[in-house]
Structure formats: C-alpha cells, structure tokens
Amino acid sequence: MANIDLPKRPRPGPWPPVQEPTTMPASTSWAKKTGFKPKLSGETNVSNNSGQILLPELVPPKPVKPSEVQVDLESGRRQPIPVANGEPSVAKTTPSTATTTTKDQNVLKKRKEPEVVVVPKSSSVPVPNGQQVRVENPVIHPKPPIREENVVNVLPQPRDDDDDDDGYGNRVSHMKYQLRDSPGLVPIGFYGFQHYISILGSLILIPLVIVPAMGGDHEDTAMVVSTVLFVSGVTTLLHTFFGSRLPLIQGPSFVFLAPALAIINSPEFQGLNGNNFKRVMKELQGAIIISSAFQTILGYSGLMSIFLRLINPVVVSPTIAAVGLSFYSYGFPQVGTCLEIGAVQILIVILFALYLRKVSVFGHRVFLIYAVPLGLAITWAIAFLLTETGAYTYKGCDVNVPASNIISEACRKHIPKMKHCRVDTSHALKAAPWFRFPYPLQWGIPIFHWKTALVMCMVSIIASVDSVGSYHASSLLVASKPPTPGVVSRAIGLEGICSLLAGLWGTGTGSTTLTENVHTIAVTKVGSRRSVELGACILILLSLVGKVGGFIASIPDVMVAALLCVMWAMLAALGLSNLRYSEAGSSRNIIIVGLSLFFSLSIPSYFQQYGVTPNANSSVPSYFQPYTVASHGPFRSKYNGLNYVLNTVLSFNMVVAFLIAVILDNTVPGNRQERGVYVWSDRDTARREPAVTKDYELPFRVGRLFRWVKWVGL
C-alpha cells in the first residue's frame, strides 16, 4: 500500500495559551466574543437607524502562510483583528490576524467549527452610536449569538444611493460642513439664515400662544416676539462660545409652555379685571429666574455629570415625545375654527416635507428645508386673497365690535369665522414702531413665589434632559467625538445663565436648546459653528426692527394652530427617534417606553379631570382648562402651597413620562448594549486628541480658568 503523507498538525503552544498584551479596555457582549474592540469607552448596540443589527455579507478568506496563523487552542477560533481606540482609522491585518492555508484548513475541516461571519473587504463596520471603523482586509469572526427574547432581522448595509434624508445613516460623508469648517462669509451667512428660517416655528410660536392667554393685545405680542428674537440671538452666541460649542440654537422650548400656561391659569389670576398681562409676566419672570439659578448650580457644580448616568435613550425618548403629545387638545380644535385655511396649511406642509422632499432647486432641497415657512407664506397669501375678495365679509357685521353689542343673530353667527379667517383683524404691524430695543425688566420688577419657582425648577430638569439628547445626537453628526461629561455639565450650567437672561428680559419662558436643531442639521447637512453664530447676529439685528415683531404678531390664530400641529408632531417623532441608539426591538425597552407614554397621558388626565364640574370654568377656554388643575387637583391638604406644586407638576405629561422612564430604565436589568447607554468621551483621552480639544475647548484662553475645575470642561 502506497505511503500517504498526512498533513502535520502544528504543535500546540503552552497551556493556557499566552494572550498578546493589549491596552484596549475590556469589551462586553458580542464584542467580547468576537474580539472586536470599539473605539469608545463603553458599548452600545451595533445597529442601524432602526435599531436592527447589521451583519456584513460573506466573502472567501485570503490564505496566508501557516507560520503566520495564531489559533485559539481552546475554541479553535482565529484571533480577531485589533482596532485602536481613538479616531475612525484603517485596521490592517497582521500576522496574528491572518487566516489559515489550504493545508491547515484540511486538518481543521474535521472539527466542528462554529458559524462565522466574515467582514468584507473595504467595508464599514458600524460601531456604537453611529461611529465607524474601516476594515481593509477580510477576517473571520464567530457569529454572535442572538438572544431568544429578541430576534432581530438582518438587513443589508445602506448603499450610497439610498434615501438618506435625515442624515443619520452616515455621520461624516454626507455632511457638507463640519463643526469647525468656515467656507467663507457669503456661504456662512446663507446657511446661518437658512438654519434659523427652517427652525422659525419653534422661535415665534410660543409668544403667540401665551401672550393672548395672559390677556395681552397684539402690541404686547409684538414686543414679546422682538424680545424672544433678541434673547435667542444673545444666548445662542453664548452657548456656541462658552457652552457645548455645538451649532445649537437656544430659544423658548415647548418644554416651558405647559408650566407657563399652568401659572397663567392659576386661581389668583382668575377673575381679574383689565389687562393683567404685566402682572402675570412678572410672576413668570420670578419663577424663571429662580429655576435658572437652580439649573446653573446643577451644571457648574458637577452634579450634572452624576445625573448623566441616569439619562439614556430609553429615558430621553418618551420624555421628549410626551412634550409634543401633551398639546393635542389645543392643536386641531383651533384649526377647526377656520378649517378651509388651517387644514390647507397642514396639507401643504405635508406635501412639501414628504412628497416633494427629494426635489432640489440649485442643489438645495428647498421644500424639505423650508416646508414650514413656505407653507405659512402660501396659506397666508390664500387667506389674504379670500379676505380681499370679500369671502369673509358679511353685510352689517364688524369684527371690531364687541360681541355683547351685536344685536343681529346673523352677525353673531358670522363674527367667529370673521375673527379667525380674516387676515386684517390684527393691527400689530401698523402699531409697531420701526425701532425698538428690548431691555431688562421692561415689564417691571419680577414677583417671586416659592410654589411657582418649584414648578419651574422641576421643568428645568426636563429641559436639561432634552438638551442632553440634543448634545449627543448633534455631536455624532458634526463633531469628531461626543463631548465629555464635563462639557455637558458646562453646557447645562450655561443654559441656566441663558434662562436667567430670558427671565430678566421677560420672554415668558426659559431658554434651552431647541430639539428641532438636530433635524435641521441632518437635513441641511451643515454643521458649521460659524454659520449659527452669524445667524444669531442677524437675529439680534432683526429684533431691533419693531416691524418684524409686529409682522409675526399679525399671523392669524388658525395658522398658528396649524403650524403648532406640525411642530408638536415633529417634536414627538424626534423624541422617539432617540431609540435608534438602543435596541428598539427589545421587549424590555418596548415595555418601558410604552408604559411611560401611556401613563404620561393617563395620569395627568386624572389630575386634570379630578373634581371638575361641567361649565365650572366658563371664563377659561376649553383648550386651557387642563391647566387649571391647581384649583381642583386631588391633593387637598392644609398646605395650599404644597397642594399647588403637587397638583401642577403631576399634571405635566413630560414629568410623568420622565419619572416612570428613569425609574424603570435604571432598575430593570439590562446590559449596556440593550439599553443603548450614551457613550461620552473620556476626559483624559479627549485632552490628548487635538481634534476633540479644538471641538470643545473654550476660546480666548478662557479654558485655562476652568482647568482646575475638572467637572466642567475638558
């Protein structure tokens, strides 16, 4: 019988096998099993935007010499490719990471090898929270096990020609300008103006709601709008220079709308005769000033760095979504007062934002970026034509005559339609001066009450949670790495100072980072800090022109309500989009988010309806009656101030959603991958990397003053 040369088996090394030294932090979950080393400290789910795990397709391995093979004798696995911790880099194969030759494969074929997944050549491997690592040569990794309770479908990698309207899929390649880019004065001015126009609804709509509720007239609304524009420009400049240094606009967030309406509809302000606008405004100013001091201490004391451990996507998502869903009783009921105008405006915005979102004009998706201002302009033009052609003119009826003096039944029937549909009922534009400079304490000395201050302090915590989500999402789009916990604390502390300025000037609400910033950056693909700063300067100049505030104040109420329907729906969607950083298909996360959203609507409804008798508050419009809870809530102890605080705070949908989500997310077992824990940059690592230092370090050598305060900076 002929001799057959059997392939010789390589001699095993010492037992246990000696592991190569590595400086990388220990990974968990599938990364530990596959040997993949993430570039950030901590780990989250490796997923696409929808929360589904992405696995690359198989390609044949590249054979190398047997001497270059390193086999794990315990499990028969090839050693994984090492990845450096730091910037997105190119990981190259080494002798220890190469595959076996054909001869060695014949020997190992008799063994039962585990299923493998091969990273294809020159493919992008998604890593936690949107960051990527390039892999040039293929290497075999064992297939990670999938938990039985959460089977996730496998989807292919998105191609370059796929629809990427929101910009979340690829954080670098699809951005026109990054954080520190400065393309020139003209492009910066254009993109800055574009940024503010696209987010205009969030800046101007809150004064159009709260000022009439306080009893103010159109002239008061114009003054408050000018003040809001001025304070927003100043606080945005402060934030981009001394806060997070991200391109985020500061302004009156919808988070402050519910507490403002609750204070406006407090029992002590009901039944007052005359214009009590200034009285209520001074009450709001006092509450905002105290809450801003609380937020400043929360940030600059370093407590926010500790509080960050409790804030994760599963907490941020239902909290922000509850803010948008809580105003459903105000939205379409107001649109229904002039349905032919309000419904048309909503349909036009939907047409532009969805059906025409891919249409480009001179390389810009104008319909997607300017859906809200274009919808407002077109609807306003239609309403103007209807008004001028006499569509809302009825013989013998005058909209300026008080309803109590109207005798004709026909006019009583038509007056409501005339007030809501006509565009000439407001005289704010004519009455507004050409020049007006907003100044501090313009409404008088603020009034301080501890019960309203406590309500605003609780709301400032919710505003901080909202801002944390915006910091993280925007940094993944425009910056080299997420900020450090110290930078986040510094930014929250500065937001407290910004709210202090809003309280002194009298905007009616506090100042915080607008959630819509993230969507605007993702759509426009512009993340330049300079463009936002120049846009803030333009906003300050516009605030000095009184006619601008008068023009905005003359927007008909029904159009305001239609815009609010769109903005609140977008806010709810942006809140839920934070779940893309976690395992959205996990039963744990589904139950937590579902419970938080449901009880955020149900528990406040219980408080708002408790002890209410029909027609008991006839002087308050039906859409504002949920905010009169302080006078009839279930807490009725002998301490009236405590009753006011508890009844009011627990009637806020966002507060209930936050409390339920933060308790469940931090007590229900779940690993970091499943929870999608926010990964912030390490302070020591960030100080050694020039790119991160340039992104977040304070300018004008101000950072040197804070180097001894480790918890508020790099």
XYZ file of C-alpha atoms in Angstrom:
714
model
C 0.000 0.000 0.000
C 1.376 3.416 -1.032
C 2.513 5.757 1.652
C 0.297 8.754 2.086
C 1.780 11.924 3.539
C -0.694 13.214 6.016
C -0.560 16.913 6.787
C 1.251 17.562 10.013
C -0.597 19.299 12.731
C 1.093 22.378 14.202
C 2.440 21.748 17.677
C 0.356 23.395 20.346
C 1.892 26.071 22.485
C 1.879 26.327 26.245
C -1.415 25.828 28.075
C -3.218 28.036 28.707
C -2.232 29.981 25.567
C -0.390 33.230 26.177
C -2.530 36.186 25.168
C -0.963 39.139 23.436
C -0.825 42.239 25.636
C -3.327 44.887 24.753
C -4.097 48.322 26.048
C -7.698 48.260 24.935
C -10.467 48.317 27.534
C -12.348 45.065 28.048
C -15.454 44.799 25.896
C -18.690 43.074 26.682
C -21.484 41.240 24.877
C -20.784 40.199 21.266
C -17.650 42.334 21.076
C -16.006 40.186 23.754
C -16.921 37.017 21.914
C -15.746 38.230 18.513
C -12.731 40.186 19.683
C -13.977 43.446 18.170
C -12.609 46.455 20.021
C -14.821 49.567 19.995
C -13.137 52.959 19.742
C -15.100 54.438 22.616
C -15.186 53.541 26.280
C -18.415 51.735 26.952
C -20.562 49.882 24.459
C -23.979 50.150 22.918
C -25.887 48.249 20.330
C -24.314 47.906 16.918
C -27.271 48.831 14.849
C -28.601 50.876 12.045
C -31.042 53.719 12.476
C -33.993 51.422 13.045
C -32.318 49.508 15.855
C -31.683 46.377 13.757
C -28.333 44.606 13.931
C -26.285 44.850 10.740
C -24.088 41.902 9.715
C -21.895 42.112 6.591
C -22.136 39.525 3.849
C -19.742 36.597 3.482
C -16.609 36.668 1.321
C -13.903 33.970 0.991
C -10.888 34.354 3.270
C -7.431 35.172 1.964
C -4.896 32.386 2.689
C -1.529 33.147 4.240
C 1.454 31.164 5.454
C 0.910 28.636 8.240
C 3.574 30.270 10.326
C 1.563 33.414 10.438
C -1.524 31.741 11.871
C -2.437 32.081 15.515
C -5.164 29.694 16.631
C -7.032 29.773 19.900
C -6.478 26.202 21.163
C -9.454 26.352 23.477
C -12.146 27.127 20.902
C -10.416 26.815 17.556
C -11.120 30.450 16.668
C -8.820 32.737 14.787
C -7.613 35.711 16.733
C -9.608 38.854 15.895
C -8.240 41.997 14.338
C -7.192 44.674 16.849
C -8.684 48.141 16.490
C -7.122 51.208 18.018
C -9.131 53.299 20.426
C -9.498 56.808 19.092
C -10.370 58.331 15.761
C -12.013 56.273 12.986
C -8.987 54.550 11.440
C -7.998 51.844 8.972
C -7.423 48.480 10.655
C -4.875 46.382 8.739
C -4.265 42.688 9.069
C -1.206 41.434 10.895
C 0.393 38.010 11.014
C -1.619 37.189 14.107
C -4.881 38.062 12.415
C -4.476 36.279 9.104
C -6.368 33.127 8.072
C -5.011 29.613 7.546
C -3.683 28.000 4.393
C -5.423 25.267 2.431
C -3.284 22.628 4.097
C -4.249 23.725 7.573
C -7.868 24.043 6.537
C -7.931 20.373 5.533
C -6.731 19.469 9.010
C -9.280 21.676 10.726
C -12.129 20.567 8.471
C -12.754 17.524 10.671
C -13.521 19.764 13.602
C -16.934 21.208 14.095
C -16.273 24.906 13.711
C -18.838 27.479 14.801
C -20.743 29.544 12.267
C -18.746 32.527 11.144
C -19.475 35.934 9.733
C -16.789 37.474 7.547
C -16.267 41.206 7.420
C -15.995 42.034 3.691
C -13.008 43.796 2.215
C -13.092 47.611 2.488
C -16.369 47.596 4.387
C -17.605 49.939 7.079
C -18.377 48.256 10.365
C -20.974 50.197 12.378
C -19.984 50.719 15.989
C -21.754 52.268 18.977
C -23.760 55.447 18.487
C -23.088 55.978 14.821
C -19.272 55.889 14.693
C -17.497 53.669 12.150
C -14.210 51.809 11.623
C -12.809 50.924 8.197
C -11.584 47.347 7.632
C -9.401 46.800 4.565
C -8.758 43.040 4.552
C -11.229 40.288 5.437
C -11.055 38.449 8.719
C -13.281 35.712 10.076
C -15.260 36.303 13.260
C -17.588 33.881 15.050
C -21.240 34.743 14.612
C -22.580 36.386 17.769
C -25.464 34.572 19.458
C -28.873 36.199 19.335
C -30.932 36.281 22.487
C -34.084 34.220 22.379
C -36.300 37.030 23.635
C -35.240 39.456 20.902
C -34.691 38.049 17.417
C -33.668 40.894 15.155
C -33.891 40.691 11.385
C -30.724 41.205 9.410
C -30.775 43.988 6.855
C -28.100 44.863 4.293
C -25.876 47.880 4.606
C -27.383 51.052 3.112
C -25.867 51.990 -0.243
C -24.683 55.420 -1.222
C -27.694 55.951 -3.447
C -30.177 55.037 -0.732
C -32.516 57.691 0.580
C -30.771 59.420 3.455
C -32.903 62.464 4.053
C -32.318 62.674 7.758
C -28.555 62.303 7.532
C -28.337 59.874 10.446
C -27.013 56.993 8.398
C -23.537 58.327 7.678
C -22.275 60.901 10.090
C -19.324 62.207 8.065
C -19.552 61.584 4.347
C -22.931 63.257 3.851
C -22.212 66.446 5.809
C -21.309 69.492 3.723
C -19.604 71.333 6.569
C -18.384 70.009 9.885
C -18.232 71.793 13.223
C -15.065 73.856 12.670
C -15.461 74.431 8.926
C -15.565 78.037 7.720
C -16.354 78.092 3.971
C -16.488 81.877 3.651
C -18.617 84.835 4.679
C -21.283 84.505 1.986
C -21.899 80.742 2.406
C -21.824 81.109 6.188
C -24.390 83.921 6.076
C -26.635 81.961 3.723
C -26.519 78.742 5.728
C -26.962 80.599 9.011
C -30.058 82.384 7.721
C -31.292 79.057 6.334
C -30.840 77.399 9.727
C -32.926 79.992 11.542
C -35.640 80.155 8.875
C -36.086 76.387 8.966
C -36.475 76.495 12.756
C -38.568 79.695 12.788
C -41.705 77.996 14.074
C -40.071 76.992 17.349
C -38.866 80.557 17.961
C -42.045 82.546 17.368
C -44.998 80.281 18.143
C -44.782 80.204 21.943
C -45.281 84.002 22.375
C -48.250 83.797 20.002
C -49.872 81.323 22.425
C -49.029 82.606 25.910
C -49.410 86.379 25.415
C -53.123 86.217 24.434
C -53.633 83.757 27.299
C -52.189 86.359 29.693
C -54.647 88.956 28.420
C -52.157 90.823 26.241
C -53.096 92.502 22.976
C -51.361 92.397 19.597
C -48.946 95.170 20.577
C -47.856 93.182 23.629
C -47.371 90.120 21.435
C -45.159 92.079 19.037
C -42.979 93.305 21.915
C -42.588 89.802 23.351
C -41.702 88.390 19.916
C -38.964 91.014 19.479
C -37.656 90.199 22.947
C -37.603 86.475 22.166
C -35.595 87.052 18.978
C -33.104 89.262 20.829
C -32.598 86.865 23.746
C -32.359 83.867 21.404
C -29.575 85.526 19.420
C -27.601 86.502 22.527
C -27.948 83.129 24.251
C -27.022 81.248 21.067
C -23.792 83.220 20.833
C -23.028 82.477 24.484
C -23.699 78.777 24.006
C -21.546 78.382 20.893
C -18.640 80.198 22.582
C -18.839 79.114 26.233
C -21.349 76.238 26.373
C -21.243 72.967 24.485
C -19.748 74.792 21.459
C -22.048 72.761 19.187
C -24.124 74.528 16.469
C -27.324 74.530 18.522
C -29.826 77.385 18.651
C -31.117 78.452 22.047
C -34.699 79.608 22.396
C -38.072 79.232 24.127
C -38.620 75.484 24.173
C -42.050 73.859 24.214
C -40.934 72.223 27.462
C -41.730 75.537 29.219
C -45.124 76.022 27.557
C -47.162 73.777 29.877
C -45.845 75.295 33.159
C -46.313 78.796 31.753
C -49.953 78.033 30.941
C -50.435 76.456 34.378
C -49.141 79.601 36.114
C -51.209 81.832 33.823
C -54.367 79.909 34.743
C -53.634 79.852 38.485
C -56.599 80.660 40.767
C -55.134 84.004 41.884
C -55.152 85.295 38.304
C -58.720 84.255 37.526
C -61.411 86.901 37.626
C -59.052 89.885 37.486
C -60.404 92.895 35.647
C -58.483 94.784 32.983
C -55.232 93.878 31.263
C -53.303 91.673 33.681
C -50.591 90.860 31.133
C -47.791 92.585 33.028
C -48.877 91.096 36.353
C -48.704 87.536 35.013
C -45.487 88.225 33.112
C -43.747 89.399 36.280
C -44.889 86.210 38.032
C -43.391 84.139 35.223
C -40.163 86.138 35.362
C -39.700 85.438 39.068
C -40.255 81.700 38.636
C -37.864 81.538 35.658
C -35.104 83.447 37.473
C -35.150 81.074 40.464
C -35.278 77.960 38.273
C -32.399 79.280 36.180
C -30.279 79.630 39.311
C -31.103 76.007 40.166
C -30.075 74.845 36.683
C -26.852 76.856 36.835
C -25.896 75.184 40.127
C -26.833 71.783 38.665
C -24.397 72.298 35.800
C -21.424 74.151 37.251
C -21.343 72.148 40.486
C -20.733 68.941 38.557
C -23.964 67.299 39.719
C -24.994 67.005 36.085
C -22.077 64.640 35.464
C -23.545 62.304 38.076
C -27.078 62.826 36.794
C -25.908 61.795 33.292
C -25.606 58.197 34.479
C -29.392 58.055 34.784
C -30.121 59.629 31.390
C -30.186 57.215 28.471
C -32.106 56.979 25.178
C -34.881 54.960 26.799
C -35.405 57.879 29.212
C -34.995 60.746 26.746
C -37.259 59.232 24.091
C -40.628 59.092 25.941
C -39.883 62.313 27.840
C -39.497 64.421 24.699
C -42.287 62.589 22.886
C -44.646 63.398 25.765
C -43.912 67.118 25.303
C -45.275 67.028 21.758
C -48.226 64.754 22.536
C -49.416 66.771 25.518
C -50.908 69.636 23.465
C -53.298 67.595 21.350
C -56.289 69.371 22.922
C -55.075 72.733 21.599
C -53.980 71.773 18.077
C -56.783 70.735 15.763
C -59.657 72.238 17.797
C -58.116 75.628 16.995
C -57.580 74.650 13.373
C -61.271 73.783 13.153
C -62.279 77.417 13.787
C -61.374 78.091 10.123
C -60.981 74.683 8.585
C -60.542 75.833 4.986
C -57.394 77.752 5.973
C -55.877 75.598 8.719
C -56.371 72.217 7.025
C -54.960 73.529 3.744
C -51.838 74.746 5.547
C -51.262 71.356 7.194
C -51.673 69.581 3.844
C -49.229 71.968 2.129
C -46.569 71.370 4.801
C -47.066 67.608 4.498
C -46.789 67.872 0.699
C -43.512 69.776 0.889
C -41.924 67.827 3.753
C -42.786 64.339 2.457
C -43.857 64.132 -1.178
C -41.511 66.831 -2.524
C -38.620 66.256 -0.133
C -36.298 64.971 -2.882
C -36.893 67.874 -5.259
C -33.758 70.032 -5.442
C -33.502 73.630 -6.629
C -29.928 74.769 -7.322
C -28.670 71.809 -5.331
C -30.815 72.512 -2.258
C -33.875 70.602 -1.105
C -35.862 73.748 -0.542
C -39.198 72.022 0.008
C -37.817 69.800 2.749
C -35.776 72.515 4.450
C -38.337 75.329 4.206
C -41.540 73.290 4.470
C -42.882 75.293 7.440
C -42.152 78.876 6.244
C -43.234 78.052 2.681
C -46.484 76.520 3.916
C -47.133 79.584 6.074
C -46.424 82.001 3.209
C -48.648 80.198 0.707
C -51.528 79.810 3.138
C -51.243 83.430 4.228
C -51.407 84.526 0.580
C -54.517 82.405 0.021
C -56.198 83.834 3.120
C -55.292 87.373 2.003
C -56.905 86.813 -1.407
C -60.044 85.407 0.214
C -60.217 88.387 2.564
C -59.746 90.955 -0.193
C -62.331 89.315 -2.462
C -64.955 89.541 0.292
C -65.231 85.848 1.099
C -65.400 86.679 4.815
C -67.305 89.967 4.567
C -70.904 89.986 5.746
C -73.263 92.923 5.424
C -73.737 94.895 8.623
C -71.135 92.913 10.568
C -67.984 94.465 12.038
C -65.328 92.269 13.596
C -64.131 95.137 15.819
C -67.498 95.493 17.567
C -67.669 93.623 20.912
C -69.871 90.549 20.849
C -72.042 91.953 23.652
C -73.041 94.910 21.438
C -74.047 92.832 18.421
C -77.802 92.651 18.000
C -78.194 90.758 14.730
C -78.309 86.983 15.079
C -76.724 86.575 11.642
C -73.754 88.663 12.709
C -73.398 86.684 15.934
C -73.105 83.588 13.772
C -70.537 85.026 11.358
C -68.324 87.011 13.748
C -66.282 83.963 14.971
C -65.473 82.998 11.383
C -64.504 86.556 10.532
C -62.142 86.764 13.529
C -60.327 83.538 12.729
C -60.257 83.582 8.914
C -59.609 87.219 8.021
C -56.011 88.425 7.896
C -56.756 92.096 8.621
C -58.098 91.727 12.152
C -54.715 92.429 13.733
C -53.265 95.935 13.883
C -49.921 94.846 15.305
C -47.964 95.657 12.155
C -49.336 99.206 11.937
C -48.911 99.902 15.639
C -45.357 98.513 15.926
C -42.527 101.108 15.836
C -39.684 100.837 13.355
C -37.020 100.641 16.048
C -37.289 99.160 19.499
C -34.518 97.945 21.810
C -35.534 95.231 24.301
C -34.114 95.898 27.749
C -34.091 94.061 31.093
C -37.047 94.409 33.479
C -39.105 96.105 30.768
C -42.316 94.712 32.293
C -41.457 95.709 35.865
C -39.871 94.125 38.930
C -40.343 90.321 38.940
C -42.606 88.733 41.548
C -41.220 85.739 43.438
C -43.339 82.925 44.907
C -41.807 79.683 46.070
C -44.602 77.476 44.719
C -44.289 78.701 41.133
C -40.491 78.572 41.452
C -40.590 74.899 42.478
C -42.752 74.106 39.464
C -40.243 75.783 37.149
C -37.299 74.040 38.855
C -38.819 70.658 38.072
C -39.347 71.725 34.479
C -35.713 72.868 34.215
C -34.661 69.270 34.909
C -36.797 68.112 31.973
C -35.235 70.835 29.819
C -31.783 69.556 30.804
C -32.746 66.011 29.801
C -33.943 67.365 26.451
C -30.654 69.191 25.938
C -28.568 66.103 26.769
C -30.251 64.183 23.965
C -29.635 67.074 21.555
C -25.951 67.312 22.539
C -25.342 63.650 21.897
C -27.253 63.429 18.609
C -25.747 66.599 17.128
C -22.195 65.682 18.162
C -22.432 62.426 16.212
C -23.296 64.457 13.110
C -20.816 67.325 13.232
C -18.032 66.655 15.793
C -15.114 64.255 15.924
C -16.416 62.629 19.120
C -19.221 63.133 21.643
C -18.469 65.675 24.385
C -17.112 64.709 27.773
C -19.411 64.718 30.832
C -17.626 67.882 31.934
C -18.540 69.657 28.696
C -22.164 68.573 29.129
C -22.187 69.937 32.700
C -20.668 73.190 31.491
C -23.326 73.492 28.787
C -26.182 72.840 31.220
C -24.760 75.452 33.589
C -24.628 77.994 30.775
C -28.210 77.155 29.807
C -29.125 78.191 33.338
C -27.458 81.567 32.709
C -29.340 81.828 29.409
C -32.640 81.200 31.235
C -31.634 83.893 33.705
C -31.321 86.364 30.818
C -34.706 85.225 29.486
C -36.221 85.859 32.918
C -34.679 89.311 33.212
C -35.759 90.401 29.733
C -39.199 88.792 30.097
C -39.760 86.264 27.297
C -42.377 84.344 29.281
C -40.402 81.082 29.183
C -36.913 79.839 29.942
C -34.197 79.339 27.341
C -32.861 75.941 26.354
C -31.555 74.008 23.362
C -34.272 73.532 20.763
C -34.799 69.856 19.927
C -35.503 70.698 16.284
C -31.827 71.625 15.871
C -30.845 68.010 15.269
C -33.358 67.563 12.458
C -32.299 70.836 10.833
C -28.601 69.892 10.890
C -29.326 66.443 9.488
C -31.481 67.819 6.661
C -29.329 70.786 5.638
C -26.071 68.804 6.062
C -24.497 71.951 7.525
C -22.939 71.697 10.987
C -20.670 74.730 10.915
C -20.483 76.588 14.209
C -19.735 79.851 12.397
C -22.973 79.740 10.403
C -25.073 79.539 13.569
C -23.086 82.375 15.164
C -23.564 84.656 12.150
C -27.255 83.739 12.040
C -27.528 84.729 15.712
C -26.068 88.151 14.904
C -28.637 88.580 12.124
C -31.387 87.590 14.560
C -30.262 90.266 17.038
C -30.388 92.924 14.303
C -33.881 91.823 13.239
C -35.099 92.004 16.833
C -34.271 95.721 16.882
C -36.695 96.336 13.995
C -40.086 96.649 15.654
C -41.954 95.964 12.410
C -40.537 92.434 12.338
C -42.174 91.615 15.655
C -45.379 93.305 14.517
C -45.419 91.280 11.309
C -45.013 87.994 13.191
C -47.648 89.011 15.747
C -50.161 89.563 12.933
C -50.168 85.883 11.899
C -53.793 84.678 12.195
C -54.520 82.347 15.101
C -55.675 79.485 12.907
C -52.352 79.484 11.037
C -50.504 79.466 14.340
C -52.517 76.425 15.421
C -51.819 74.646 12.121
C -48.082 75.261 12.494
C -48.216 74.027 16.078
C -49.841 70.774 14.945
C -46.879 70.158 12.640
C -44.229 71.271 15.151
C -45.646 69.186 18.013
C -45.911 66.121 15.777
C -42.284 66.627 14.709
C -41.228 67.042 18.341
C -42.869 63.752 19.314
C -41.178 61.991 16.398
C -37.776 63.465 17.233
C -38.171 62.230 20.783
C -38.935 58.691 19.682
C -36.022 58.774 17.221
C -33.620 58.613 20.181
C -34.479 54.921 20.438
C -32.182 54.275 17.467
C -29.268 54.334 19.910
C -30.730 51.388 21.829
C -32.211 48.025 20.897
C -35.602 49.230 19.735
C -36.837 45.656 19.349
C -36.015 44.652 22.919
C -39.060 43.656 24.933
C -37.557 45.461 27.931
C -37.329 48.780 26.091
C -40.702 48.363 24.395
C -42.470 47.881 27.715
C -40.672 50.782 29.404
C -41.404 53.231 26.582
C -44.984 52.020 26.254
C -45.709 52.378 29.966
C -44.064 55.802 30.071
C -46.065 57.148 27.136
C -49.401 55.703 28.217
C -49.227 56.857 31.817
C -47.859 60.241 30.703
C -51.251 60.771 29.086
C -53.456 58.927 31.565
C -52.148 60.159 34.954
C -52.248 63.879 34.009
C -55.733 63.335 32.635
C -56.788 62.020 36.053
C -55.385 65.113 37.757
C -56.906 67.480 35.211
C -60.389 65.955 35.444
C -60.465 65.416 39.193
C -63.228 67.432 40.849
C -64.167 69.279 37.654
C -67.850 70.125 37.246
C -69.270 70.987 33.820
C -69.047 74.691 32.942
C -67.300 75.438 36.248
C -64.562 77.444 34.489
C -66.576 79.086 31.753
C -64.182 82.061 31.627
C -61.312 79.770 30.589
C -61.297 78.383 27.017
C -61.780 74.646 26.771
C -58.260 74.070 25.429
C -56.782 75.803 28.507
C -58.927 74.059 31.125
C -56.389 71.205 31.653
C -54.030 73.841 33.079
C -56.431 74.949 35.822
C -55.619 71.778 37.780
C -54.103 73.737 40.685
C -57.569 74.756 41.839
C -59.196 71.293 41.856
C -56.487 68.596 41.940
C -56.635 65.501 44.169
C -54.030 66.808 46.649
C -56.020 68.837 49.175
C -54.005 69.050 52.364
C -53.947 72.020 54.716
C -50.781 73.311 52.987
C -52.072 75.166 49.954
C -48.631 75.785 48.502
C -47.750 72.094 48.603
C -51.090 71.234 47.019
C -50.373 73.690 44.223
C -46.950 72.195 43.477
C -48.020 68.536 43.513
C -51.239 69.036 41.564
C -49.473 71.139 38.954
C -46.296 69.099 38.492
C -48.067 65.740 38.250
C -50.440 67.156 35.638
C -47.498 67.671 33.231
C -47.214 64.806 30.753
C -43.453 65.181 30.346
C -42.817 64.991 34.107
C -44.798 61.764 34.488
C -43.077 60.236 31.442
C -39.650 61.175 32.799
C -40.277 59.805 36.301
C -41.583 56.456 35.048
C -38.865 56.049 32.409
C -35.933 56.989 34.626
C -37.074 54.654 37.438
C -37.738 51.667 35.190
C -34.675 52.079 32.983
C -32.322 52.251 35.958
C -33.918 49.416 37.958
C -34.964 46.848 35.340
C -31.975 44.599 34.460
C -30.430 45.207 31.069
C -26.928 45.373 29.634
C -25.358 48.462 28.095
C -25.923 47.167 24.585
C -29.637 46.684 25.149
C -30.172 49.972 26.960
C -28.123 51.940 24.441
C -26.276 53.802 27.181
C -24.950 57.140 25.937
C -21.202 56.958 25.374
C -19.423 60.179 26.305
C -15.765 60.856 25.612
C -13.264 60.190 28.355
C -11.716 63.373 29.738
C -8.088 62.200 29.735
C -8.376 60.712 26.253
C -10.070 63.838 24.894
C -7.315 66.108 26.212
C -4.722 64.079 24.282
C -6.582 64.301 20.978
C -6.227 67.654 19.168
C -9.469 67.241 17.202
C -11.595 66.794 20.318
C -9.795 69.644 22.065
C -10.463 72.023 19.184
C -14.125 70.995 19.103
C -14.962 71.653 22.747
C -12.231 73.779 24.319
C -13.288 77.282 25.367
C -11.952 80.159 23.232
C -9.930 83.246 24.181
C -7.909 81.179 26.704
C -10.946 81.087 28.964
C -10.465 77.339 29.305
C -7.362 77.905 31.402
C -9.554 79.344 34.145
C -11.522 76.090 34.309
C -8.653 73.595 34.155
C -8.613 73.254 37.895
C -12.364 72.541 37.826
C -12.275 69.080 36.289
C -16.026 68.558 36.234
C -16.953 71.477 33.913
C -14.682 71.058 30.906
C -12.074 69.032 29.110
